[in-house]
Amino acid sequence: SVGWGWQGEEEYRSQFVGMGKVFGQVGEKLVDFIVARIVEQAQLFIDIKSASEWASASSKDSPNEYMQRLITELIAPAFDTLRLGPDVGMAVLAPKVVTGVIKTLLAHLLKMKARISRQAAKRLQLDIEYMENWVQTSQVVPPSQRKALMELAIFTKCRHVLALLLPPKLLPDQISSCPLADKHTWVARRSRTKRGLFC
């Protein structure tokens, strides 16, 4: 089963807390190391959903299982552990963790060249909204950090990606007005019954 990937959650927490105590001494290298480990674990959850599932036309009104597990089994425990360290640890690490995990999800969709159906795009929207709602309501996210997390550039990128994936028909001006550098790559990921660019 998907888990922390080290010697167990308790040992992971113990090492993580130890890292937090020396945060001020190690600085940027420690931040990069912790975020890299969390993102590495996040990939295991994201891999649960196959390319064929993203192409599925089945409808669902709840977030995908991988996102629910990603938050409850990885991100929430990580944030809970961050609260045990200095405030600067949470302020620096929290946005990097959220950004890193969502970047991994988006990169995964492009890397496996998933054909994303409109129904799957709606579920991706629910996944992102689930993450945003968790940021706004979770007890392990300090109220002082919520606004900054909600304003992360990665959430803006998600909205632009969804604007390309969700419409039943995508018009030329919708593509040209999109500010994403990889917008055409996302357009190519659209899966529709009728092929063609503007469908």
Short mmCIF file of C-alpha atoms in Angstrom, two decimals:
data_model
loop_
_atom_site.label_atom_id
_atom_site.label_comp_id
_atom_site.label_asym_id
_atom_site.label_seq_id
_atom_site.Cartn_x
_atom_site.Cartn_y
_atom_site.Cartn_z
CA SER A 1 0.00 0.00 0.00
CA VAL A 2 1.07 3.59 -0.46
CA GLY A 3 2.73 5.01 2.62
CA TRP A 4 5.43 7.27 3.83
CA GLY A 5 8.10 5.22 2.09
CA TRP A 6 10.64 5.36 4.92
CA GLN A 7 10.82 3.16 8.02
CA GLY A 8 7.29 4.04 9.10
CA GLU A 9 5.28 7.11 9.96
CA GLU A 10 6.53 7.45 13.56
CA GLU A 11 10.17 7.38 12.54
CA TYR A 12 9.39 9.75 9.67
CA ARG A 13 7.77 12.19 12.11
CA SER A 14 10.73 11.88 14.49
CA GLN A 15 13.23 12.68 11.75
CA PHE A 16 11.02 15.47 10.40
CA VAL A 17 10.77 17.11 13.84
CA GLY A 18 14.52 16.84 14.21
CA MET A 19 14.92 18.60 10.90
CA GLY A 20 12.61 21.37 12.06
CA LYS A 21 14.78 22.03 15.12
CA VAL A 22 17.82 22.74 12.98
CA PHE A 23 15.84 24.58 10.32
CA GLY A 24 17.40 27.95 11.05
CA GLN A 25 20.91 26.51 10.78
CA VAL A 26 20.51 24.55 7.55
CA GLY A 27 18.06 26.79 5.70
CA GLU A 28 17.45 26.35 2.00
CA LYS A 29 19.07 22.93 1.63
CA LEU A 30 16.81 21.50 4.33
CA VAL A 31 13.73 23.04 2.71
CA ASP A 32 14.62 21.50 -0.64
CA PHE A 33 15.28 18.12 0.96
CA ILE A 34 11.97 18.00 2.87
CA VAL A 35 9.91 19.18 -0.10
CA ALA A 36 11.64 16.68 -2.39
CA ARG A 37 10.80 13.81 -0.03
CA ILE A 38 7.15 14.84 0.23
CA VAL A 39 6.83 15.28 -3.54
CA GLU A 40 8.46 11.89 -4.04
CA GLN A 41 5.79 10.32 -1.85
CA ALA A 42 3.04 12.34 -3.57
CA GLN A 43 4.00 10.76 -6.90
CA LEU A 44 3.04 7.35 -5.50
CA PHE A 45 -0.50 8.54 -4.81
CA ILE A 46 -0.81 10.31 -8.16
CA ASP A 47 0.34 7.16 -9.99
CA ILE A 48 -2.75 5.35 -8.66
CA LYS A 49 -4.89 6.86 -11.44
CA SER A 50 -4.05 5.51 -14.90
CA ALA A 51 -4.17 7.32 -18.23
CA SER A 52 -7.21 5.27 -19.27
CA GLU A 53 -9.11 6.48 -16.19
CA TRP A 54 -8.48 10.11 -17.18
CA ALA A 55 -10.04 9.32 -20.56
CA SER A 56 -13.11 7.74 -18.98
CA ALA A 57 -16.49 9.40 -19.56
CA SER A 58 -17.92 8.11 -16.29
CA SER A 59 -19.35 10.85 -14.13
CA LYS A 60 -18.55 11.37 -10.46
CA ASP A 61 -19.48 14.15 -8.04
CA SER A 62 -16.60 13.70 -5.61
CA PRO A 63 -12.82 14.14 -5.75
CA ASN A 64 -10.68 11.29 -7.01
CA GLU A 65 -9.45 8.81 -4.42
CA TYR A 66 -5.80 9.71 -5.02
CA MET A 67 -6.44 13.34 -3.99
CA GLN A 68 -8.34 12.38 -0.86
CA ARG A 69 -5.57 9.98 0.17
CA LEU A 70 -2.87 12.46 -0.83
CA ILE A 71 -4.23 14.97 1.66
CA THR A 72 -5.28 12.68 4.51
CA GLU A 73 -2.26 10.36 4.41
CA LEU A 74 0.56 12.67 3.33
CA ILE A 75 -0.04 16.43 3.29
CA ALA A 76 -2.10 16.71 6.47
CA PRO A 77 0.40 14.66 8.55
CA ALA A 78 3.25 16.71 7.07
CA PHE A 79 1.56 19.99 8.02
CA ASP A 80 0.72 18.61 11.45
CA THR A 81 4.39 17.82 11.96
CA LEU A 82 5.44 21.26 10.72
CA ARG A 83 3.40 22.80 13.54
CA LEU A 84 5.80 21.16 16.00
CA GLY A 85 8.71 23.17 14.62
CA PRO A 86 9.46 26.89 14.47
CA ASP A 87 6.91 29.21 12.81
CA VAL A 88 9.38 30.03 10.06
CA GLY A 89 9.35 26.35 9.06
CA MET A 90 5.62 26.40 8.34
CA ALA A 91 5.77 29.78 6.58
CA VAL A 92 8.52 28.64 4.22
CA LEU A 93 7.66 24.97 3.74
CA ALA A 94 3.86 25.03 3.50
CA PRO A 95 3.64 26.92 0.18
CA LYS A 96 6.47 24.86 -1.28
CA VAL A 97 4.75 21.61 -0.31
CA VAL A 98 1.38 22.61 -1.81
CA THR A 99 3.04 23.97 -4.96
CA GLY A 100 5.29 20.94 -5.32
CA VAL A 101 2.47 18.43 -4.98
CA ILE A 102 0.16 20.15 -7.50
CA LYS A 103 3.04 20.71 -9.94
CA THR A 104 3.73 16.99 -9.72
CA LEU A 105 0.10 16.21 -10.55
CA LEU A 106 0.06 18.51 -13.60
CA ALA A 107 3.43 17.26 -14.82
CA HIS A 108 2.21 13.69 -14.43
CA LEU A 109 -0.82 14.34 -16.64
CA LEU A 110 1.39 15.75 -19.37
CA LYS A 111 4.12 13.15 -19.04
CA MET A 112 1.79 10.17 -19.46
CA LYS A 113 -0.02 12.03 -22.27
CA ALA A 114 -3.41 11.33 -20.75
CA ARG A 115 -6.40 12.06 -22.97
CA ILE A 116 -8.59 13.93 -20.50
CA SER A 117 -12.32 13.63 -21.06
CA ARG A 118 -14.64 16.47 -20.08
CA GLN A 119 -15.95 14.34 -17.21
CA ALA A 120 -12.40 13.69 -16.02
CA ALA A 121 -11.66 17.42 -16.29
CA LYS A 122 -14.62 18.04 -13.99
CA ARG A 123 -13.20 15.54 -11.53
CA LEU A 124 -9.80 17.27 -11.75
CA GLN A 125 -11.62 20.50 -10.91
CA LEU A 126 -13.14 18.77 -7.87
CA ASP A 127 -9.65 17.58 -6.88
CA ILE A 128 -8.25 21.11 -6.93
CA GLU A 129 -11.31 22.48 -5.10
CA TYR A 130 -10.88 19.74 -2.50
CA MET A 131 -7.30 20.89 -1.92
CA GLU A 132 -8.38 24.53 -1.70
CA ASN A 133 -11.15 23.69 0.75
CA TRP A 134 -8.69 21.75 2.88
CA VAL A 135 -6.32 24.74 2.96
CA GLN A 136 -9.18 27.02 4.06
CA THR A 137 -10.69 24.75 6.72
CA SER A 138 -8.14 22.28 8.05
CA GLN A 139 -7.07 22.65 11.66
CA VAL A 140 -3.49 21.78 10.74
CA VAL A 141 -3.22 24.83 8.46
CA PRO A 142 -2.57 27.96 10.57
CA PRO A 143 -5.18 30.68 9.85
CA SER A 144 -2.32 33.11 9.27
CA GLN A 145 -1.09 30.96 6.36
CA ARG A 146 -4.39 30.32 4.57
CA LYS A 147 -4.63 33.50 2.50
CA ALA A 148 -1.06 33.19 1.23
CA LEU A 149 -1.61 29.54 0.30
CA MET A 150 -4.86 30.30 -1.55
CA GLU A 151 -3.04 32.97 -3.57
CA LEU A 152 -0.28 30.62 -4.74
CA ALA A 153 0.50 30.87 -8.44
CA ILE A 154 -0.06 27.12 -8.83
CA PHE A 155 -3.79 27.52 -8.08
CA THR A 156 -3.99 30.23 -10.75
CA LYS A 157 -2.30 27.87 -13.20
CA CYS A 158 -4.84 25.16 -12.35
CA ARG A 159 -7.67 27.54 -13.20
CA HIS A 160 -6.08 28.30 -16.57
CA VAL A 161 -5.57 24.57 -17.27
CA LEU A 162 -9.19 23.82 -16.40
CA ALA A 163 -10.36 26.65 -18.65
CA LEU A 164 -8.73 24.74 -21.51
CA LEU A 165 -10.00 21.29 -20.50
CA LEU A 166 -13.59 21.92 -19.36
CA PRO A 167 -15.40 23.65 -22.27
CA PRO A 168 -17.33 21.25 -24.56
CA LYS A 169 -16.02 23.35 -27.45
CA LEU A 170 -12.82 25.37 -27.27
CA LEU A 171 -12.75 28.51 -29.39
CA PRO A 172 -9.57 30.02 -30.89
CA ASP A 173 -9.80 33.16 -28.74
CA GLN A 174 -10.00 31.04 -25.60
CA ILE A 175 -6.67 29.48 -26.52
CA SER A 176 -4.96 32.69 -27.62
CA SER A 177 -6.03 34.53 -24.45
CA CYS A 178 -4.65 31.83 -22.15
CA PRO A 179 -1.37 33.03 -20.55
CA LEU A 180 0.12 29.55 -20.07
CA ALA A 181 3.35 28.87 -21.95
CA ASP A 182 2.29 25.22 -22.38
CA LYS A 183 -1.32 25.97 -23.35
CA HIS A 184 -1.13 24.08 -26.65
CA THR A 185 0.15 21.00 -24.82
CA TRP A 186 -2.91 21.13 -22.57
CA VAL A 187 -5.24 21.62 -25.54
CA ALA A 188 -3.74 18.46 -27.02
CA ARG A 189 -4.74 16.57 -23.89
CA ARG A 190 -8.45 17.18 -24.50
CA SER A 191 -10.31 13.99 -25.30
CA ARG A 192 -13.55 14.43 -27.23
CA THR A 193 -15.74 12.17 -29.37
CA LYS A 194 -15.14 14.37 -32.39
CA ARG A 195 -11.51 15.08 -32.99
CA GLY A 196 -10.28 18.40 -34.19
CA LEU A 197 -8.80 21.43 -32.47
CA PHE A 198 -11.97 23.40 -31.82
CA CYS A 199 -14.11 20.70 -30.25
#
